[in-house]
Structures are given as structure tokens and as C-alpha cells.
Short mmCIF file of C-alpha atoms in Angstrom, two decimals:
data_model
loop_
_atom_site.label_atom_id
_atom_site.label_comp_id
_atom_site.label_asym_id
_atom_site.label_seq_id
_atom_site.Cartn_x
_atom_site.Cartn_y
_atom_site.Cartn_z
CA MET X 1453 111.84 130.64 81.07
CA LYS X 1454 113.69 127.45 80.69
CA LYS X 1455 111.58 124.24 80.27
CA PHE X 1456 111.71 121.31 82.51
CA ILE X 1457 112.32 117.73 81.59
CA LEU X 1458 111.38 115.40 84.50
CA ILE X 1459 113.86 112.88 85.46
CA SER X 1460 112.96 109.21 84.94
CA SER X 1461 114.01 108.02 88.38
CA ILE X 1462 111.12 109.64 90.11
CA PHE X 1463 108.35 108.73 87.62
CA LEU X 1464 105.00 107.47 88.96
CA PHE X 1465 106.11 103.81 88.61
CA SER X 1466 109.26 101.80 88.14
CA THR X 1467 108.77 101.90 84.35
CA PRO X 1468 108.86 105.47 83.03
CA ILE X 1469 105.52 106.71 81.79
CA ILE X 1470 106.67 110.08 80.53
CA LYS X 1471 107.43 110.06 76.87
CA ALA X 1472 110.46 112.13 75.74
CA GLN X 1473 108.81 113.86 72.90
CA GLU X 1474 109.95 117.13 71.43
CA ASP X 1475 108.15 120.16 72.78
CA ASN X 1476 106.07 117.97 75.29
CA PHE X 1477 106.97 118.26 78.97
CA TYR X 1478 104.82 116.34 81.40
CA TYR X 1479 104.42 117.48 85.16
CA GLU X 1480 103.74 115.16 88.05
CA ASN X 1481 103.47 115.24 91.82
CA ALA X 1482 107.21 114.51 92.36
CA VAL X 1483 109.98 115.08 94.86
CA TYR X 1484 113.53 115.28 93.49
CA ASN X 1485 115.37 115.84 96.80
CA GLU X 1486 115.38 113.01 99.50
CA ASN X 1487 115.46 115.59 102.36
CA ILE X 1488 112.11 117.00 101.22
CA LYS X 1489 109.12 115.55 103.28
CA THR X 1490 105.45 116.24 104.05
CA VAL X 1491 104.55 118.03 100.84
CA LEU X 1492 100.87 119.27 101.34
CA MET X 1493 98.53 121.53 99.32
CA TYR X 1494 95.03 122.48 100.23
CA ARG X 1495 92.62 125.23 100.54
CA GLU X 1496 93.37 127.53 103.48
CA GLY X 1497 91.30 126.50 106.50
CA PHE X 1498 90.51 123.02 105.02
CA ASP X 1499 93.50 120.78 105.81
CA LEU X 1500 91.96 117.67 104.00
CA SER X 1501 90.49 119.64 100.99
CA ASP X 1502 91.77 119.14 97.39
CA PRO X 1503 94.03 121.76 95.88
CA ILE X 1504 91.17 123.55 93.93
CA TYR X 1505 91.14 127.34 93.64
CA GLU X 1506 88.21 129.14 92.09
CA LEU X 1507 89.29 131.94 89.94
CA GLY X 1508 88.89 135.17 91.79
CA GLU X 1509 87.89 133.90 95.09
CA GLU X 1510 89.45 135.13 98.41
CA THR X 1511 90.42 131.73 99.97
CA PRO X 1512 93.93 130.90 98.80
CA LEU X 1513 95.70 127.64 98.44
CA VAL X 1514 98.32 126.71 101.12
CA PHE X 1515 101.42 124.99 100.10
CA LYS X 1516 103.84 123.47 102.70
CA PHE X 1517 106.82 121.24 102.76
CA ASP X 1518 109.76 120.36 105.22
CA ASP X 1519 113.43 120.20 104.45
CA LEU X 1520 115.35 118.03 106.80
CA SER X 1521 118.05 120.45 107.23
CA PRO X 1522 119.18 122.71 110.20
CA GLU X 1523 119.47 125.67 107.99
CA ALA X 1524 117.27 127.48 105.34
CA LYS X 1525 117.88 127.04 101.86
CA ASP X 1526 117.42 129.57 98.91
CA TYR X 1527 114.31 128.19 97.36
CA TYR X 1528 112.45 129.75 94.41
CA TYR X 1529 109.23 128.68 92.50
CA THR X 1530 107.56 129.20 89.21
CA ILE X 1531 104.14 128.18 87.92
CA VAL X 1532 103.47 126.32 84.75
CA HIS X 1533 100.05 125.97 83.00
CA CYS X 1534 99.26 122.46 81.65
CA ASP X 1535 96.70 121.01 79.41
CA ALA X 1536 94.17 118.40 80.51
CA GLY X 1537 96.83 115.63 80.33
CA TRP X 1538 99.48 117.52 82.41
CA ASN X 1539 101.67 118.49 79.52
CA GLU X 1540 102.85 121.97 79.47
CA SER X 1541 100.51 124.38 77.51
CA PHE X 1542 103.44 126.33 75.90
CA MET X 1543 101.82 129.73 76.35
CA PRO X 1544 103.80 132.70 77.48
CA GLN X 1545 103.52 132.85 81.26
CA SER X 1546 102.37 136.42 80.96
CA ASP X 1547 99.29 134.94 79.33
CA TYR X 1548 98.15 133.15 82.39
CA LEU X 1549 99.92 134.82 85.26
CA ASP X 1550 99.76 138.38 86.60
CA GLY X 1551 102.83 139.55 88.38
CA PHE X 1552 106.22 138.00 88.72
CA THR X 1553 106.93 134.66 87.16
CA GLU X 1554 109.78 133.66 89.43
CA ASN X 1555 109.66 134.38 93.18
CA PRO X 1556 111.53 133.17 96.38
CA VAL X 1557 109.98 130.88 98.96
CA ASP X 1558 110.73 133.16 101.75
CA ASP X 1559 108.11 132.23 104.29
CA TYR X 1560 109.84 129.59 106.56
CA ALA X 1561 110.48 128.65 110.12
CA LEU X 1562 112.85 126.34 111.90
CA SER X 1563 111.81 123.26 113.80
CA PHE X 1564 111.65 123.62 117.61
CA ASN X 1565 112.37 120.81 120.21
CA THR X 1566 112.43 117.99 117.91
CA THR X 1567 114.79 115.10 117.46
CA PHE X 1568 115.04 115.84 113.61
CA ASP X 1569 116.13 119.22 112.64
CA TYR X 1570 114.09 120.68 109.71
CA VAL X 1571 112.80 123.83 108.19
CA ASN X 1572 109.11 124.36 107.41
CA TYR X 1573 108.32 126.32 104.23
CA ARG X 1574 105.00 127.84 103.40
CA LEU X 1575 103.48 129.50 100.45
CA TYR X 1576 99.98 130.91 99.58
CA LEU X 1577 98.69 131.06 96.14
CA PRO X 1578 97.73 133.43 94.63
CA ASN X 1579 99.71 136.11 96.46
CA GLU X 1580 101.08 139.67 96.20
CA ASP X 1581 103.62 138.45 93.66
CA VAL X 1582 101.66 136.30 91.41
CA GLN X 1583 98.04 135.87 90.50
CA PHE X 1584 96.09 133.66 88.06
CA LYS X 1585 94.54 135.00 84.85
CA VAL X 1586 93.00 131.85 83.49
CA SER X 1587 91.69 128.54 84.63
CA GLY X 1588 93.18 124.98 83.98
CA ASN X 1589 95.73 122.59 85.37
CA TYR X 1590 98.91 124.09 86.97
CA ALA X 1591 102.09 122.74 88.27
CA LEU X 1592 103.98 124.53 90.97
CA VAL X 1593 107.86 123.99 90.42
CA VAL X 1594 110.24 124.62 93.35
CA TYR X 1595 114.05 124.74 92.57
CA GLU X 1596 117.06 125.82 94.60
CA ASN X 1597 119.52 128.77 94.26
CA ASN X 1598 117.43 130.30 91.49
CA ASN X 1599 118.67 127.59 89.31
CA LYS X 1600 115.89 125.88 87.38
CA GLU X 1601 118.06 122.91 86.56
CA ASN X 1602 118.21 122.17 90.25
CA LEU X 1603 114.68 120.89 90.86
CA VAL X 1604 113.32 120.23 94.21
CA LEU X 1605 109.68 119.17 93.65
CA THR X 1606 106.72 119.66 91.54
CA LYS X 1607 103.13 119.76 92.72
CA ARG X 1608 99.95 119.78 90.77
CA PHE X 1609 96.86 121.94 91.46
CA HIS X 1610 93.77 123.30 89.75
CA VAL X 1611 92.26 126.77 88.99
CA VAL X 1612 88.58 126.43 88.03
CA GLU X 1613 86.21 128.92 86.38
CA PRO X 1614 82.76 127.49 87.23
CA ARG X 1615 81.00 127.76 83.93
CA VAL X 1616 79.03 124.59 83.98
CA ASP X 1617 77.16 122.60 86.72
CA ILE X 1618 77.81 118.87 87.36
CA GLU X 1619 75.34 116.65 88.93
CA GLY X 1620 76.06 112.77 89.49
CA THR X 1621 75.70 109.71 91.40
CA VAL X 1622 77.85 106.63 92.39
CA ARG X 1623 76.43 103.26 92.26
CA ARG X 1624 77.16 99.60 92.25
CA ALA X 1625 78.28 98.95 88.64
CA THR X 1626 75.43 97.96 86.34
CA LEU X 1627 77.39 95.18 84.63
CA ASP X 1628 79.02 93.93 87.80
CA ALA X 1629 76.08 92.80 90.12
CA PHE X 1630 77.32 89.37 90.57
CA LYS X 1631 80.97 90.15 91.63
CA GLY X 1632 80.05 93.37 93.31
CA ALA X 1633 83.70 94.71 93.14
CA HIS X 1634 83.18 97.95 90.98
CA GLN X 1635 81.59 101.33 91.31
CA GLU X 1636 79.98 103.27 88.48
CA VAL X 1637 80.16 107.10 88.22
CA ASP X 1638 77.26 108.56 86.21
CA PHE X 1639 76.92 112.40 85.82
CA THR X 1640 75.52 115.11 83.64
CA VAL X 1641 77.15 118.43 82.71
CA TYR X 1642 74.85 121.32 82.49
CA HIS X 1643 76.21 124.34 80.40
CA GLU X 1644 73.67 127.06 80.49
CA ASN X 1645 76.44 129.66 80.76
CA LEU X 1646 78.86 128.22 78.22
CA GLU X 1647 78.22 128.04 74.40
CA ILE X 1648 79.57 124.65 73.11
CA GLN X 1649 79.38 124.16 69.29
CA ASN X 1650 81.02 120.74 69.21
CA PRO X 1651 80.87 118.91 72.62
CA ARG X 1652 82.62 115.70 71.47
CA GLU X 1653 85.62 117.73 70.44
CA GLU X 1654 85.60 120.79 72.56
CA ILE X 1655 85.03 119.04 76.01
CA LYS X 1656 87.33 116.68 77.87
CA VAL X 1657 86.41 114.97 81.05
CA VAL X 1658 88.68 113.26 83.54
CA ILE X 1659 87.55 111.36 86.57
CA THR X 1660 89.94 110.40 89.44
CA GLN X 1661 89.31 108.27 92.45
CA ASN X 1662 90.48 109.58 95.76
CA ASN X 1663 92.83 111.99 93.90
CA ARG X 1664 94.87 109.20 92.29
CA TRP X 1665 95.83 109.94 88.64
CA ASP X 1666 97.24 106.41 87.79
CA ASN X 1667 93.88 104.86 87.38
CA ALA X 1668 92.05 108.10 86.12
CA ILE X 1669 89.32 107.77 83.43
CA ARG X 1670 90.22 110.18 80.64
CA ASP X 1671 88.61 111.73 77.69
CA LEU X 1672 84.97 110.50 78.08
CA LYS X 1673 82.64 111.65 75.34
CA PRO X 1674 79.10 112.35 76.26
CA LEU X 1675 76.75 109.53 75.62
CA PHE X 1676 73.89 111.83 74.95
CA ILE X 1677 73.81 115.55 73.80
CA ARG X 1678 70.77 117.43 74.78
CA ASP X 1679 69.77 120.98 74.99
CA ARG X 1680 72.45 122.53 77.29
CA MET X 1681 73.11 119.06 78.73
CA LEU X 1682 75.90 116.46 78.30
CA VAL X 1683 75.03 113.09 79.73
CA TYR X 1684 77.64 110.70 80.67
CA ASP X 1685 75.46 107.69 81.82
CA TYR X 1686 77.61 104.81 80.74
CA ASN X 1687 77.66 101.32 82.23
CA LYS X 1688 81.29 100.38 81.43
CA GLU X 1689 83.46 103.29 80.48
CA ASN X 1690 82.95 105.03 83.77
CA VAL X 1691 83.62 102.13 86.08
CA PHE X 1692 86.28 101.87 88.86
CA GLU X 1693 87.39 98.97 91.03
CA ALA X 1694 85.81 99.90 94.37
CA GLY X 1695 88.71 98.63 96.51
CA ASN X 1696 88.47 98.64 100.21
CA GLU X 1697 88.41 101.17 103.22
CA PHE X 1698 91.88 102.53 103.79
CA ARG X 1699 93.98 101.25 106.60
CA TYR X 1700 95.04 103.81 109.25
CA PHE X 1701 97.45 104.43 112.13
CA ASP X 1702 98.04 107.12 114.66
CA ILE X 1703 101.60 108.51 115.43
CA ARG X 1704 100.42 111.83 117.07
CA THR X 1705 102.34 111.24 120.23
CA THR X 1706 105.31 109.44 121.68
CA ARG X 1707 103.75 108.89 125.06
CA VAL X 1708 101.42 106.06 124.11
CA ASN X 1709 100.88 103.75 121.25
CA GLY X 1710 98.21 105.13 119.07
CA GLU X 1711 95.74 103.14 116.91
CA GLY X 1712 97.55 100.55 114.73
CA ILE X 1713 100.91 100.94 116.58
CA LEU X 1714 102.49 97.99 118.10
CA SER X 1715 105.44 99.68 119.81
CA THR X 1716 107.13 103.02 120.25
CA ASP X 1717 110.93 102.92 120.70
CA PHE X 1718 113.67 105.53 121.12
CA HIS X 1719 116.88 104.45 119.50
CA ARG X 1720 119.03 107.49 120.12
CA PRO X 1721 118.73 110.10 118.74
CA TYR X 1722 115.31 109.14 116.99
CA TYR X 1723 111.96 107.63 117.64
CA HIS X 1724 110.66 104.47 115.92
CA LYS X 1725 107.00 103.49 115.44
CA THR X 1726 106.28 99.93 114.47
CA LEU X 1727 102.88 99.16 113.12
CA PHE X 1728 100.99 95.98 113.82
CA SER X 1729 101.70 93.35 111.33
CA ASP X 1730 98.98 93.70 108.55
CA GLU X 1731 96.83 90.96 106.96
CA ILE X 1732 95.88 90.54 103.21
CA ARG X 1733 92.24 91.51 103.03
CA THR X 1734 91.45 89.75 99.69
CA ASN X 1735 88.44 87.36 100.03
CA LYS X 1736 87.67 88.73 103.58
CA LYS X 1737 84.25 90.06 104.58
CA PHE X 1738 83.82 93.86 104.00
CA PHE X 1739 83.73 96.07 107.04
CA SER X 1740 82.81 99.68 106.83
CA TYR X 1741 84.45 102.35 109.04
CA GLU X 1742 85.24 106.16 108.71
CA GLU X 1743 88.57 107.13 107.36
CA MET X 1744 90.05 109.83 105.15
CA ASN X 1745 90.33 107.98 101.79
CA GLY X 1746 94.09 107.88 101.74
CA LYS X 1747 94.87 111.40 103.11
CA TYR X 1748 96.77 112.31 106.32
CA ALA X 1749 96.80 115.08 108.79
CA VAL X 1750 99.84 116.52 110.63
CA GLU X 1751 98.70 116.64 114.30
CA SER X 1752 100.05 116.14 117.79
CA GLN X 1753 98.50 114.92 120.95
CA ASP X 1754 101.32 116.25 123.08
CA PRO X 1755 99.98 119.13 125.26
CA GLU X 1756 103.20 121.21 124.97
CA THR X 1757 102.89 121.37 121.17
CA GLU X 1758 101.49 124.72 119.88
CA ASP X 1759 102.58 124.89 116.20
CA CYS X 1760 102.37 121.49 114.48
CA ASP X 1761 104.19 122.80 111.48
CA THR X 1762 107.43 123.30 113.39
CA GLU X 1763 106.96 121.39 116.69
CA CYS X 1764 105.84 117.94 115.41
CA ASP X 1765 108.60 115.45 115.21
CA TYR X 1766 109.56 112.78 112.64
CA PHE X 1767 109.53 109.10 113.31
CA PHE X 1768 110.79 106.05 111.46
CA THR X 1769 107.62 104.14 110.79
CA HIS X 1770 107.93 100.39 110.04
CA PHE X 1771 105.33 98.45 108.01
CA THR X 1772 105.15 94.72 107.58
CA LEU X 1773 102.96 92.60 105.39
CA PRO X 1774 103.32 88.84 105.76
CA LEU X 1775 102.58 86.62 102.70
CA GLU X 1776 102.86 82.99 101.99
CA SER X 1777 105.48 83.63 99.30
CA ILE X 1778 106.97 86.57 97.34
CA LEU X 1779 104.94 87.97 94.63
CA MET X 1780 106.73 87.56 91.33
CA GLY X 1781 106.45 89.84 88.24
CA GLY X 1782 105.96 93.07 90.14
CA THR X 1783 106.35 95.05 93.32
CA VAL X 1784 104.38 95.59 96.54
CA ASN X 1785 104.15 99.26 97.69
CA VAL X 1786 102.70 101.34 100.36
CA PHE X 1787 100.22 103.73 98.76
CA GLY X 1788 98.36 106.86 99.63
CA GLU X 1789 99.00 110.58 100.12
CA LEU X 1790 101.74 109.50 102.54
CA THR X 1791 103.76 108.24 99.54
CA ASN X 1792 102.49 111.08 97.20
CA TRP X 1793 100.25 108.60 95.50
CA ASN X 1794 103.33 107.32 93.82
CA ALA X 1795 104.15 103.68 93.57
CA ASN X 1796 107.95 104.08 92.91
CA LYS X 1797 111.18 102.91 94.67
CA LYS X 1798 110.57 105.09 97.71
CA SER X 1799 107.43 103.27 98.57
CA GLU X 1800 108.55 99.87 97.40
CA MET X 1801 108.55 97.16 100.05
CA THR X 1802 111.42 94.65 100.44
CA TRP X 1803 110.83 90.95 100.85
CA ASN X 1804 112.46 89.40 104.04
CA PHE X 1805 113.14 85.72 103.06
CA ASP X 1806 113.83 84.90 106.94
CA THR X 1807 110.45 86.15 108.22
CA GLY X 1808 108.33 85.79 105.02
CA THR X 1809 107.16 89.36 105.17
CA TYR X 1810 107.28 92.47 102.94
CA GLU X 1811 108.88 95.43 104.87
CA LEU X 1812 109.21 99.14 104.51
CA THR X 1813 110.44 102.03 106.71
CA LEU X 1814 109.04 105.44 106.06
CA LEU X 1815 110.14 108.72 107.81
CA LEU X 1816 106.87 110.44 108.57
CA LYS X 1817 105.79 113.43 110.58
CA GLN X 1818 103.62 113.25 113.68
CA GLY X 1819 99.98 112.87 112.60
CA TYR X 1820 97.06 110.45 111.54
CA TYR X 1821 97.62 108.59 108.42
CA ASN X 1822 95.63 106.38 106.00
CA TYR X 1823 97.21 103.86 103.52
CA ILE X 1824 96.85 100.75 101.64
CA TYR X 1825 99.06 98.17 99.99
CA VAL X 1826 99.19 97.87 96.13
CA TYR X 1827 100.70 95.47 93.66
CA VAL X 1828 102.37 97.02 90.59
CA PRO X 1829 102.88 94.51 87.79
CA GLU X 1830 106.17 94.93 86.04
CA GLY X 1831 105.82 97.49 83.17
CA SER X 1832 102.37 98.59 84.36
CA MET X 1833 101.37 102.28 84.74
CA GLU X 1834 98.61 101.56 87.22
CA ALA X 1835 98.87 100.22 90.72
CA ASP X 1836 96.51 97.25 91.55
CA HIS X 1837 94.73 98.21 94.89
CA THR X 1838 92.44 95.00 94.86
CA ASN X 1839 95.06 92.17 94.64
CA LEU X 1840 96.07 92.69 98.31
CA GLU X 1841 93.15 94.70 99.77
CA GLY X 1842 90.07 93.18 97.93
CA SER X 1843 87.26 95.21 96.35
CA HIS X 1844 83.72 95.81 97.41
CA TRP X 1845 81.15 98.01 95.86
CA GLU X 1846 80.12 99.30 99.32
CA ALA X 1847 83.50 100.89 100.01
CA GLU X 1848 83.48 104.70 100.59
CA ASN X 1849 85.42 106.66 97.87
CA ASN X 1850 85.56 110.19 96.59
CA TYR X 1851 85.49 110.80 92.91
CA GLN X 1852 86.63 114.01 91.40
CA ILE X 1853 85.17 115.16 87.93
CA TYR X 1854 87.01 117.64 85.97
CA VAL X 1855 85.44 119.32 82.91
CA TYR X 1856 87.87 121.00 80.40
CA TYR X 1857 86.68 123.21 77.53
CA ARG X 1858 88.74 124.28 74.42
CA ASP X 1859 87.00 125.70 71.34
CA LEU X 1860 88.39 125.01 67.97
CA ALA X 1861 90.42 128.41 68.10
CA GLY X 1862 91.60 127.91 71.80
CA ARG X 1863 95.10 127.78 72.83
CA TYR X 1864 94.72 126.03 76.22
CA ASP X 1865 92.35 123.78 78.16
CA ARG X 1866 90.04 125.81 80.42
CA LEU X 1867 88.87 124.03 83.58
CA VAL X 1868 85.22 124.97 83.47
CA GLY X 1869 83.81 122.58 86.13
CA TYR X 1870 84.72 120.49 89.05
CA ARG X 1871 82.63 118.26 91.30
CA ASN X 1872 83.49 115.85 94.12
CA LEU X 1873 81.13 112.94 94.44
CA ASN X 1874 81.12 110.53 97.39
CA SER X 1875 80.21 106.90 96.92
CA VAL X 1876 78.19 106.87 100.10
CA ALA X 1877 76.55 110.31 100.21
CA ASN X 1878 75.86 110.29 96.37
CA ARG X 1879 74.99 106.64 96.24
CA ILE X 1880 72.38 104.86 94.26
CA LYS X 1881 72.06 101.18 95.39
#
């Protein structure tokens, strides 16, 4: 198969973070076509779940996206195995896939009774055409007209073989008792069913916060190595800025203004939803409430809607964030799953000198959404989610722990363990 070099214009941040190295191709969650919207991947039956497939299980992953077009396109997909750092593993596809390596995306349906015409595409993995032979990180690559140079999108997902058990807790950071802005993720890996000769070299651990990859903690080495146990009980290396609860809004109907919505207007031929003007939450008192940790759900409250995939409409959704002055040296972005966890040009807000506000309009499908505002310093690879939102150790977050294994003779990183920890349910105060 031909190999893919991802284009710099859609990198995670304004400054490219992908190094153009020979024989080193890096895969991100990225959309290359501006007509592609609402890219989702989850376990069938669990719409808010992470895209984690357990090798050999019956529950598949569901992958969906919309193309704002009145006619179906000729889309194909292939699947690429990646290492723990999301670089291509460079194994023959026949070594990690059973079946066909290139297949059409032929399960689609046209939108019905919506102001925007679109085509909804759906794919289940694994399926009759392709199955997984090994665990690890995978990238789903969609392209048009059976031409791999005509990339449409790439989407990350995981295939795990559960060979280790992970137990852990989330606590107020040990060395942050005064400020109270950080959370510490402590955990132990139990490997009764996996022989590990050299844990510091053969095991890689990655921790993500709410499925973000820009601020992931990578390549942690075990602090203590005991009999069939690897202990990661650090007090500095495993610490995250806790942040704040995610903001939210409800655009599930055109009939009323949902939560967080100031107005609903119809400017022929499309609907516009304007959010209430937001406030900076830095130095404000922490207030706890239930939210979805940055995710969104496509839903409708209109009684005539039967199939949300094809009958939910798209709205121009307007965000405003007043500030005393423009923030120099970086950008302000709307951040969350609604922007594919990317702080790039598509999610960058524009400063309005007349009103003293940052503004952004996103085209979003009917549903219930979470989001936050982030500041991205020029040249940074990480979005700062505390500068505008504040940070409180009590905030509720999900932490994903990925354990990879490659012995000295191994050709690829096996994903041998996965665990999701919640900072409230798994909290030590």
C-alpha cells in the first residue's frame, strides 16, 4: 500500500508537530475535507464510550461521519497499525489484518427533512471484510475515489488484548496541596499472565485526560518493580492540571432555546443558535455539576425525528467570550470533541475590536454538547485549559491508562492493558 504523509495545514496546533522524517508517518484525528462533519467512533450500544475494541469480542466499533453533500461519494477505507506514539508500525498489513486491506464505505443514507443536505456514512469494525489479528494503536484512513492521495479523514482507535490488570486512584496532587489545581494518577500494573523480562524497556505507559492527546503523559517507567507488579506511584511525573467542569449547551430542537442558548433564529435557509455570552472562570469559585467530559451526543427533542443520524439538522452555532483585551502571543480556541480535540484554525476564535469579544461560529449537528475555551501559546504543542477556565483538584475528569508491551525481539507495540479512571469515583482525598 502507499504510505500517507499528513498535511501540515490540519496538524493539531497552528505550529506543525509532525516531523517529516524518512520512514516515519504519524497519524492523528484529522479531517481533510471541510464538508466532513460529526466524526464519531465508539463501542456499539455505548454512544459516549471510547473507541476501544477488545481482541475477539463480539461488540464492534461504530464509525460515523456526515458529508454535507446532496449525493453519495465513492469513499474507501484502509486501516494502519501504529506504535505507541502513533507512528506507522511498518508491518505488512497481512500481519495485522485478516481479509481485505482496502474496502468501500458503502453503508450510507441521505438526510431527510433537513435544511442542510448531507449523507450519513456508517462503518462497523471488525466486519466481514476485515478483522484484527493483533492488538495496538490503529488509524482508520478514509479516502475518495479509491485514490489514497485524496485523503478525507483519519481516526484513531485501539485494539486491546487484556493481558494485564490495572488498578489505580486519582487524588489531589501530593506536591500541590496549597494551590489545589492538580490531580495525581497513581496506579499499579499486575502482569500475572504476561512474562516481562525487562519492564523498563519492554513496557510503555501512556495516560490521557478525557481522551486528549496534546497533554498526554508518555513513557512512564515503573517506580517500583515487584513480583508480577509494576508500581507507578509518582508524585510529580503523573500529575495533570485538573481544569474545570466542561461548559455545555443544548441544541436538540429549534422550537425552544435549550440550556446555554440565548436565541434561535432562522435566516433562510438555515438555523442559527447563539450561545449566552460566556465568562472567564479563572479565580472563580469551583462549582461541581454533571457533564460529559468534553464529549457530545447527537440527539433530537423533536417528536417527529425517528433517526437522528439522518433527520437531525445542522445549525450555525455562535460562541462569544468577552475579555478586557486581546491575548497576545497565542490563540483562543473552542475545545472538546466538537472540535475533534484539535486547537487549529477551524476552532480558533477571532477577536472583535468593536465589541471586545472573541467570536467563533461552528456548524454543528443537533445534540447536546460539552466544550471549554483554551489558550494556545504560539509555537506550543499543548493547549492551556486553565488560563481561561481555572483549575480545581475537585473537578471531575476521566483518565485513560494504556499499557503497551514489546519484547526485545518484537516488531510492534502490543496494547496489553487499558483502564479508565474517574477522578470522583476513583478518588483519594
